[in-house]
GROMACS .gro file of C-alpha atoms in nm:
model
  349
    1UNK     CA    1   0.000   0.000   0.000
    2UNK     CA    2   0.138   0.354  -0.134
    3UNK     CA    3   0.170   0.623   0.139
    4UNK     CA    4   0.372   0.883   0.241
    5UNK     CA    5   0.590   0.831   0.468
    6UNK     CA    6   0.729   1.074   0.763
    7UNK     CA    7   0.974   1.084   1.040
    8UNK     CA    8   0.802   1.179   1.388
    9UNK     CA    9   1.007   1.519   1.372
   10UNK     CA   10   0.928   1.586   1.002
   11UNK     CA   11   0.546   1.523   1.086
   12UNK     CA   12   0.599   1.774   1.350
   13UNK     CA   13   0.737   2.043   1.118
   14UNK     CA   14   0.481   1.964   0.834
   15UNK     CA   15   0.188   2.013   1.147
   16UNK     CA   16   0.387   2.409   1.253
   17UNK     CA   17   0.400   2.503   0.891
   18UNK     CA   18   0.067   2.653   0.814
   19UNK     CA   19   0.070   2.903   1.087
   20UNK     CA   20   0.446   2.957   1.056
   21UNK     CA   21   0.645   3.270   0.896
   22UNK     CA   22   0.950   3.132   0.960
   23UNK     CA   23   1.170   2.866   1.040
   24UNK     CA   24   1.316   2.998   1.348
   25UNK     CA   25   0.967   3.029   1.486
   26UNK     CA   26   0.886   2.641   1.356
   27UNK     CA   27   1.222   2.531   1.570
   28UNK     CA   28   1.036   2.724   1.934
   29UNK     CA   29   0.735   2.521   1.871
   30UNK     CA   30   0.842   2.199   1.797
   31UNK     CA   31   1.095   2.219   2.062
   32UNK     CA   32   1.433   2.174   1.829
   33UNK     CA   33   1.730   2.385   1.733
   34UNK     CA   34   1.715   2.600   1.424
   35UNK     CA   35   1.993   2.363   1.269
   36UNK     CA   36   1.823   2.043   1.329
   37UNK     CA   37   1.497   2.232   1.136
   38UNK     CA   38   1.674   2.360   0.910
   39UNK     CA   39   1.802   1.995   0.811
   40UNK     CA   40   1.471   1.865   0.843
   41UNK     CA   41   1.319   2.131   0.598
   42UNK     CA   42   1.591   2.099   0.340
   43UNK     CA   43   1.528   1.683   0.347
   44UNK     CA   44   1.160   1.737   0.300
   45UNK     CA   45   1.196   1.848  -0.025
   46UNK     CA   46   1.253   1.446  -0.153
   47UNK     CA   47   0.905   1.411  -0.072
   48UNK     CA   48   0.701   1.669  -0.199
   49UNK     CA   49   0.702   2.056  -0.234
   50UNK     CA   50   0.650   2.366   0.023
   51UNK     CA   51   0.359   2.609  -0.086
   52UNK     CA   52   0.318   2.946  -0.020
   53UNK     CA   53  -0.100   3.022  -0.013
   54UNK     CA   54  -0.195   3.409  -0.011
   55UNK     CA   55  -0.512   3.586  -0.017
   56UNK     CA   56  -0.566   3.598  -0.399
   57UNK     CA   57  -0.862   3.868  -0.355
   58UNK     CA   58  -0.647   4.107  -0.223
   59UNK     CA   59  -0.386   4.124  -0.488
   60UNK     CA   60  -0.670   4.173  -0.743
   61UNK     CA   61  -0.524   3.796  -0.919
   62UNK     CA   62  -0.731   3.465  -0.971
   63UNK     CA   63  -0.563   3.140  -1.026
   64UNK     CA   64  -0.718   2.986  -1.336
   65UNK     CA   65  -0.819   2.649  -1.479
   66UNK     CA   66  -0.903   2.603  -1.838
   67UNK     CA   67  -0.994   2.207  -2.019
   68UNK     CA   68  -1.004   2.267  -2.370
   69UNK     CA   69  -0.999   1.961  -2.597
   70UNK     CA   70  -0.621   1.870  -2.717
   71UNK     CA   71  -0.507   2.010  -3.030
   72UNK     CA   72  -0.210   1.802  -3.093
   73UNK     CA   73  -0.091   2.072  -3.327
   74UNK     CA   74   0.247   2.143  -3.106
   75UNK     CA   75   0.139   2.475  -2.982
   76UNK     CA   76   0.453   2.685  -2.822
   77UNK     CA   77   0.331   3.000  -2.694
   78UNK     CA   78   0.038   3.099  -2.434
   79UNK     CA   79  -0.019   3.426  -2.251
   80UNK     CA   80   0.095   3.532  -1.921
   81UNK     CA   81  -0.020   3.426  -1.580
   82UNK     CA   82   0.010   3.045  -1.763
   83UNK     CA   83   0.115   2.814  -1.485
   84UNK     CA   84   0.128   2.468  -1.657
   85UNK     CA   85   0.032   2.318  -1.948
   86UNK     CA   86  -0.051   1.942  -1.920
   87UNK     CA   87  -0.228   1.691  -2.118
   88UNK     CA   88  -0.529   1.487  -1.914
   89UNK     CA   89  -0.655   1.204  -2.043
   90UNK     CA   90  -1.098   1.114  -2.019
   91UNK     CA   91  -1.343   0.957  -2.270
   92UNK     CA   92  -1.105   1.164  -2.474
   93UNK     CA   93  -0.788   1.374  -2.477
   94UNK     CA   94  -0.793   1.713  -2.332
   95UNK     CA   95  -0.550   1.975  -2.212
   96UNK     CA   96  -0.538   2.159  -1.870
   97UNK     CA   97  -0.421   2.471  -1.849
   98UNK     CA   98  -0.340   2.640  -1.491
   99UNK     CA   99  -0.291   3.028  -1.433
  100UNK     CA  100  -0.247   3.320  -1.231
  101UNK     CA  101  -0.405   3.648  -1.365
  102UNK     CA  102  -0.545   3.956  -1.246
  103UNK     CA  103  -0.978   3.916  -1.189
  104UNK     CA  104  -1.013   4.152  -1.486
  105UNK     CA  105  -0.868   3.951  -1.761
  106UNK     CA  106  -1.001   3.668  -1.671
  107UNK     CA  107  -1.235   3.652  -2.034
  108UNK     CA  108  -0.891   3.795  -2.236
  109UNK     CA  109  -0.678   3.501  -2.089
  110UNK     CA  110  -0.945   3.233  -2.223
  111UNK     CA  111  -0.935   3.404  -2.573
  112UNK     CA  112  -0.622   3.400  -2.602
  113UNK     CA  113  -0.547   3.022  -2.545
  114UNK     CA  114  -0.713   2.983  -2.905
  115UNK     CA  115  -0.821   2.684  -2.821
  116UNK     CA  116  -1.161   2.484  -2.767
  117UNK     CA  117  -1.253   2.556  -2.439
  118UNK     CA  118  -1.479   2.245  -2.288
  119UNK     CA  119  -1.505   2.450  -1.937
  120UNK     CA  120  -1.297   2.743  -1.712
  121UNK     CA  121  -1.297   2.743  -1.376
  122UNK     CA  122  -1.227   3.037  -1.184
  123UNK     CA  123  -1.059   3.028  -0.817
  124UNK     CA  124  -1.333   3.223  -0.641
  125UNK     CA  125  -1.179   3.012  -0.342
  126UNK     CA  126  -0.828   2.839  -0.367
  127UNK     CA  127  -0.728   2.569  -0.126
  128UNK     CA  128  -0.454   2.394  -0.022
  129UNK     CA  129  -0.438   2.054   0.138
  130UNK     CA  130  -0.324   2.170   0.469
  131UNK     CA  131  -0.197   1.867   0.737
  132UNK     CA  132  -0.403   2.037   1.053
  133UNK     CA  133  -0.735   2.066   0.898
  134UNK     CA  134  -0.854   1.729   1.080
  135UNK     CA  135  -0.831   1.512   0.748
  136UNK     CA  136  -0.553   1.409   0.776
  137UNK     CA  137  -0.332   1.102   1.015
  138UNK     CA  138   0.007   1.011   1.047
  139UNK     CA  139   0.034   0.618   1.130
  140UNK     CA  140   0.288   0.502   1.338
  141UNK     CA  141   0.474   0.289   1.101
  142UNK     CA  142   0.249   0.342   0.843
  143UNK     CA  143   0.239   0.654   0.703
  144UNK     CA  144   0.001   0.904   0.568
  145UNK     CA  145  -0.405   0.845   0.624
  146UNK     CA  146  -0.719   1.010   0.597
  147UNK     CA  147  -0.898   1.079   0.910
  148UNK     CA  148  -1.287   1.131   0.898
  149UNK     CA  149  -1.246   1.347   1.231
  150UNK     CA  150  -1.543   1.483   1.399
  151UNK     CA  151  -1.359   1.798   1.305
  152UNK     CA  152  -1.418   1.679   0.927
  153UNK     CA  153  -1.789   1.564   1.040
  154UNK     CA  154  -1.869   1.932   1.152
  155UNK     CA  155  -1.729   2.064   0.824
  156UNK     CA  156  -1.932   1.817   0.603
  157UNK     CA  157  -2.274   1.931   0.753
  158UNK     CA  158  -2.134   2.320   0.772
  159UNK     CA  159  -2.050   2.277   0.400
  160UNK     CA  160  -2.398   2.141   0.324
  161UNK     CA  161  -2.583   2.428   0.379
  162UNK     CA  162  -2.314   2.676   0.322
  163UNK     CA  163  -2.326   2.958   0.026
  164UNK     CA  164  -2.207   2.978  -0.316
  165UNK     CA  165  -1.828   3.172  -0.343
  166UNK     CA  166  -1.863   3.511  -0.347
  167UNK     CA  167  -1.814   3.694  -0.714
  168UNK     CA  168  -1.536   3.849  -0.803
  169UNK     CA  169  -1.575   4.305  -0.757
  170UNK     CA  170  -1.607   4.478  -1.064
  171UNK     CA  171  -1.333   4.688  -0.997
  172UNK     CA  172  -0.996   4.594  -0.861
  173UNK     CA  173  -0.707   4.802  -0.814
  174UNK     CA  174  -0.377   4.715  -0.941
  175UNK     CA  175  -0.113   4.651  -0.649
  176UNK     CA  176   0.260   4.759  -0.659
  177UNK     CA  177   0.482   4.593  -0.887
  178UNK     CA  178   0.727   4.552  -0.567
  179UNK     CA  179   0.434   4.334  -0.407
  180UNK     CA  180   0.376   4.108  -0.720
  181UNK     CA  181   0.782   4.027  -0.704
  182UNK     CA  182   0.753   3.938  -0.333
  183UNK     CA  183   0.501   3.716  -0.406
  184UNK     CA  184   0.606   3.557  -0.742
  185UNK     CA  185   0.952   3.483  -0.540
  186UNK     CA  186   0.767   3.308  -0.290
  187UNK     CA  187   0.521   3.120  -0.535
  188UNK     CA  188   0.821   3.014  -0.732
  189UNK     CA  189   1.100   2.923  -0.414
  190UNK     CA  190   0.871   2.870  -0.097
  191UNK     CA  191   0.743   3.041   0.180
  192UNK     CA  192   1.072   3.143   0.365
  193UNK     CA  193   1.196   3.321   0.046
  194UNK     CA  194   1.314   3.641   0.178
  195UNK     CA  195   1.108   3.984   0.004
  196UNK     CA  196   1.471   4.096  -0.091
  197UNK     CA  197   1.531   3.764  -0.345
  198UNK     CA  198   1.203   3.860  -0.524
  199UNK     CA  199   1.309   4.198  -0.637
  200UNK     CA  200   1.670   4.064  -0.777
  201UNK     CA  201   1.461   3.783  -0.947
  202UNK     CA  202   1.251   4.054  -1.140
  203UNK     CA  203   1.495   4.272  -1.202
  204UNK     CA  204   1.683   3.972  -1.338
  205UNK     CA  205   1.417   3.907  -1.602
  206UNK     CA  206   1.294   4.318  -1.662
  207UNK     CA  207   1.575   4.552  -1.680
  208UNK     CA  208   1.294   4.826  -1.679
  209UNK     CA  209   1.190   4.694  -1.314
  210UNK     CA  210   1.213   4.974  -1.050
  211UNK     CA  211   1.524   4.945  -0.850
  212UNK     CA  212   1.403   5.004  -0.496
  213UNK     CA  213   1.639   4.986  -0.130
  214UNK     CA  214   1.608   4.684   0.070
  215UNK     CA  215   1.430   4.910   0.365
  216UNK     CA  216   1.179   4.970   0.071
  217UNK     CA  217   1.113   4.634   0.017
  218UNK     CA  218   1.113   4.541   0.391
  219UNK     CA  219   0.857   4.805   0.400
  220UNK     CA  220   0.622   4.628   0.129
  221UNK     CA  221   0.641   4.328   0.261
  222UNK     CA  222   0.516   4.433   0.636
  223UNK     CA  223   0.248   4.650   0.478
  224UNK     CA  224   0.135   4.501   0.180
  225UNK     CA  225   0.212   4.147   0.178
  226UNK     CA  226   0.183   4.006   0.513
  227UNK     CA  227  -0.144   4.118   0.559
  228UNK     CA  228  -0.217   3.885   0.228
  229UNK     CA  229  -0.094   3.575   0.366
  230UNK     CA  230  -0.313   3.263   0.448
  231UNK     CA  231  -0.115   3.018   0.501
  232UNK     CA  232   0.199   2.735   0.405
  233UNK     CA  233   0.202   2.432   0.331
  234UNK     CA  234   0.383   2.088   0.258
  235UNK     CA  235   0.231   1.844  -0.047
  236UNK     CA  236   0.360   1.495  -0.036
  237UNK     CA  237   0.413   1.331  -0.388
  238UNK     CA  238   0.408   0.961  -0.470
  239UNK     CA  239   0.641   0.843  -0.738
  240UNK     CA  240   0.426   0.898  -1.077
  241UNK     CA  241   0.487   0.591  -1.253
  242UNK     CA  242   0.263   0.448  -0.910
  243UNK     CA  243   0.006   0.674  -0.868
  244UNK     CA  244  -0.091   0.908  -1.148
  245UNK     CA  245  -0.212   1.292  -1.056
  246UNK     CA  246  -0.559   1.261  -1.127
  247UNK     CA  247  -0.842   1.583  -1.235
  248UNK     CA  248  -1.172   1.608  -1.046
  249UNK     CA  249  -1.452   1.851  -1.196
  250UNK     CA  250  -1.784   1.842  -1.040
  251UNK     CA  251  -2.082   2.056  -1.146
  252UNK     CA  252  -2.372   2.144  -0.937
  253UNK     CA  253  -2.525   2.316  -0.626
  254UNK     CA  254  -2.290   2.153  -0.426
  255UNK     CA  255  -2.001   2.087  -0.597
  256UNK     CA  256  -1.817   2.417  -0.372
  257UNK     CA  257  -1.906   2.235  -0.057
  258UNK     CA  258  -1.816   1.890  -0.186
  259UNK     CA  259  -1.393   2.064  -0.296
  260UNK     CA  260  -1.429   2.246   0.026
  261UNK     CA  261  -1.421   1.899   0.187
  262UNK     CA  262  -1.256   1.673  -0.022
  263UNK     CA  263  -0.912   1.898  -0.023
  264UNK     CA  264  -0.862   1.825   0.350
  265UNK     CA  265  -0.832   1.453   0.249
  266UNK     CA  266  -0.425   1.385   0.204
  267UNK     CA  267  -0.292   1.327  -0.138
  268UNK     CA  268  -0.489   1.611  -0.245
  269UNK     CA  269  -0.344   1.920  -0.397
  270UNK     CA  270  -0.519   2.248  -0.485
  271UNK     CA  271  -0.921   2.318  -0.527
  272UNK     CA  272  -1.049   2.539  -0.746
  273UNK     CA  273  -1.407   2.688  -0.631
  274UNK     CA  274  -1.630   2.867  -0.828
  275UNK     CA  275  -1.990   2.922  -0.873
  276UNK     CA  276  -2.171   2.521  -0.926
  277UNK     CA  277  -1.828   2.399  -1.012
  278UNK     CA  278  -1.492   2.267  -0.860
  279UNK     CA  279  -1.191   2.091  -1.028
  280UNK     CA  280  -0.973   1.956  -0.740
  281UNK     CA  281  -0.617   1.772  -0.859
  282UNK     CA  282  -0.451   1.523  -0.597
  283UNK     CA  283  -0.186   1.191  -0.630
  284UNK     CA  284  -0.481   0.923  -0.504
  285UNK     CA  285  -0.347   0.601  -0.429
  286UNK     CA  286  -0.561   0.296  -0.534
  287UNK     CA  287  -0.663   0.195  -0.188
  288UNK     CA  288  -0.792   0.572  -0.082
  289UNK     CA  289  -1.061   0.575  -0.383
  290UNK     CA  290  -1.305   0.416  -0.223
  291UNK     CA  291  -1.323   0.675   0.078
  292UNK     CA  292  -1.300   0.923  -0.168
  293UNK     CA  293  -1.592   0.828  -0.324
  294UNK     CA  294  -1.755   0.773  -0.083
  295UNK     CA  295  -1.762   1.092   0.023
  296UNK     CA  296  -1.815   1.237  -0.350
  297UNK     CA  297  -2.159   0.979  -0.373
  298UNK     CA  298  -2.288   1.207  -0.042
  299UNK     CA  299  -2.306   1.491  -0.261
  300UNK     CA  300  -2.538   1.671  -0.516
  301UNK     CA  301  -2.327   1.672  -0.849
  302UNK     CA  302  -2.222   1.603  -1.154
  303UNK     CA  303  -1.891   1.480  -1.308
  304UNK     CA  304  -1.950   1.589  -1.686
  305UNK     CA  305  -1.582   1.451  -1.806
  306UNK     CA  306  -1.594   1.140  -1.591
  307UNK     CA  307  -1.220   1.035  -1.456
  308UNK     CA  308  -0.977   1.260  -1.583
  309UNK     CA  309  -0.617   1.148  -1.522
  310UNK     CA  310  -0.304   1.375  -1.622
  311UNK     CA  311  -0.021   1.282  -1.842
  312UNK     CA  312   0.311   1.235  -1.641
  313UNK     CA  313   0.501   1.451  -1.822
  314UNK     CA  314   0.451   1.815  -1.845
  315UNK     CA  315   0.362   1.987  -2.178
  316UNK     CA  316   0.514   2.334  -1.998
  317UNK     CA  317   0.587   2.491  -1.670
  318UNK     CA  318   0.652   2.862  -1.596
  319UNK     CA  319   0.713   3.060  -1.300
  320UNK     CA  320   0.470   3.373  -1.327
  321UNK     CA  321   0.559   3.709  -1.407
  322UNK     CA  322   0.288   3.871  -1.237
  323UNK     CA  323   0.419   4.220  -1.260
  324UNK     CA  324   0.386   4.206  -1.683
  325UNK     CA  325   0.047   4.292  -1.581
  326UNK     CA  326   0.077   4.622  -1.489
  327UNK     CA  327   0.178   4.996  -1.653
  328UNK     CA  328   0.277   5.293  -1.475
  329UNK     CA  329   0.088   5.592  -1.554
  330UNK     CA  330   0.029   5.951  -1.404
  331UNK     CA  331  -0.187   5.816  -1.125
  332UNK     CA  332  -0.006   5.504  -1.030
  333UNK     CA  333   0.015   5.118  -1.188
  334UNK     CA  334  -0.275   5.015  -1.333
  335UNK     CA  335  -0.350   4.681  -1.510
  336UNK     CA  336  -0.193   4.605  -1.855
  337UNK     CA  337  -0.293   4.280  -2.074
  338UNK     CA  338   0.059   4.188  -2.209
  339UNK     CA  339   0.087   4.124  -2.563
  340UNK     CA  340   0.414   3.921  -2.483
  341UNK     CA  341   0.352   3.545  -2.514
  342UNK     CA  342   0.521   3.277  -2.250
  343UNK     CA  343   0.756   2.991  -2.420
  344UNK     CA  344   0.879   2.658  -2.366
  345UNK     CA  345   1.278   2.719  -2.388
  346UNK     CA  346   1.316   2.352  -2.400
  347UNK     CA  347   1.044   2.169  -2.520
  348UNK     CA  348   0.969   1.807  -2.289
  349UNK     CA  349   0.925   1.482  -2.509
   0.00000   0.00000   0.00000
């Protein structure tokens, strides 16, 4: 039986991380020296990836999911805020694109995919899995496990009767370009990135980037950033030749409060929420499905493209450059559509 595995102490640091903004304050509360965290931390990353999760809403960004049916024509080029590019596979071929764009160009992102759009998905409400939600148990000698908690129970009749996600404003105002850098940094190398790293990395990549002082950027952080952050988190990963990533889009009344429950389940990764519709994606060993569905069956929905499983193998991957969305005008920034495509530099086989 697939699982993932942990160490008592790694467990430990996983369980500190979402309410963590740093490592140093991880070592006071799990009781170990900043060295013996910092090894801990650096070893986790053979098992699965560190996440950075922000308040989307308050940048005036959206994270994005588009299945379009697959072209198979070789297409190199999509526009900004494209996350990944991967092929799924249902009844039929499709591809998945994930993104991260400002609310407003949420309709000029979709039309400029060119491509045959079966649904879009907007991230009214992104999750995480997150390992102290109550979903989650680590088995002595076992590893990993889902926990029905009455924690979870609570949740599932909360979720029943809860309301839609709320709509995205009409009007959103563009943040700093400084901000968008802190965050892409931390999107791209963790949580514990330092502010400072994100303006050398757009700098790096725009020579036209404003060149700001390091008290500057300490400043933007405290005040404009922090206030945006939700939470970390840790993903485990089982090898992919085992246990594919699978896609799961529901339709319906209550497909919202079916993603809002399912992502505290380990093994999955990120759900999408928007109004009647949810597209979770998760590693689901074999022996977990029929929890899983059992907990799907409770609820009011549809699953339009039946099982959707991704290929193993990227089509692309690319590290957003958020602040290509804005210009600088008399007033301040305000948002830009860039006509500037993104590019595979070395195309996967």
């Amino acid at each position: 039986m697939l699982l993932a595995k942990f160490s008592q102490e790694e467990w430990e640091l996983i369980q500190a991380l979402p309410s963590s903004l740093s490592l140093r304050r991880i070592a006071k509360r799990i009781s170990l020296s900043p060295v013996s965290v910092w090894r801990i931390y650096k070893k986790l990353y053979e098992k699965g990836k560190f996440y950075y999760v922000f308040d989307t809403r308050r940048f005036g960004l959206c994270y994005l999911a588009v299945i379009s049916t697959y072209p198979g024509n070789g297409e190199n080029a999509w526009p900004q805020g494209t996350l990944t590019v991967r092929k799924i596979w249902g009844l039929k071929p499709y591809t998945l694109f994930s993104a991260l764009i400002p609310c407003t160009f949420i309709s000029e992102y979709v039309k400029s995919l060119n491509a045959d759009v079966v649904t879009v998905v907007r991230g009214l409400e992104i999750y995480w899995w997150r390992p102290d939600s109550g979903g989650s148990i680590l088995m002595p000698g076992k590893g990993l496990m889902p926990f029905l908690s009455k924690t979870l129970e609570e949740l599932y009749f909360k979720e029943k009767h809860a309301a839609p996600p709320r709509e995205l404003p009409d009007r959103i105002e563009a943040p700093d370009p400084i901000d968008l850098a802190i965050l892409v940094k931390k999107l791209q190398a963790g949580p514990f990135a330092k502010p400072i790293e994100g303006i050398k990395y757009a700098a790096s990549i725009d020579p036209l980037f404003p060149r700001v002082s390091e008290k500057t950027v300490s400043y933007h952080y405290r005040k404009h950033v922090l206030p945006g952050w939700l939470y970390n988190t840790f993903i485990p990963y089982l090898p992919i030749n085992d246990v594919p990533l699978r896609v799961f889009y529901f339709e319906g009344r209550e497909a919202p409060a079916l993603a809002r429950i399912l992502i505290n389940l380990p093994y999955f990764i990120t759900a999408l929420v928007d109004v009647n519709a949810s597209l979770l994606t998760g590693q689901i060993p074999p022996w977990m499905m029929e929890t899983v569905y059992r907990v799907i069956s409770s609820f009011d929905v549809e699953a339009p493209l039946c099982q959707l499983v991704m290929s193993s193998r990227s089509i692309a991957k690319f590290i957003p450059h958020l602040w290509k969305f804005l210009k600088e005008t008399r007033r301040g920034w305000t948002w830009h559509w860039p006509k500037e495509k993104v590019r595979i530099v070395q195309k996967k086989k």
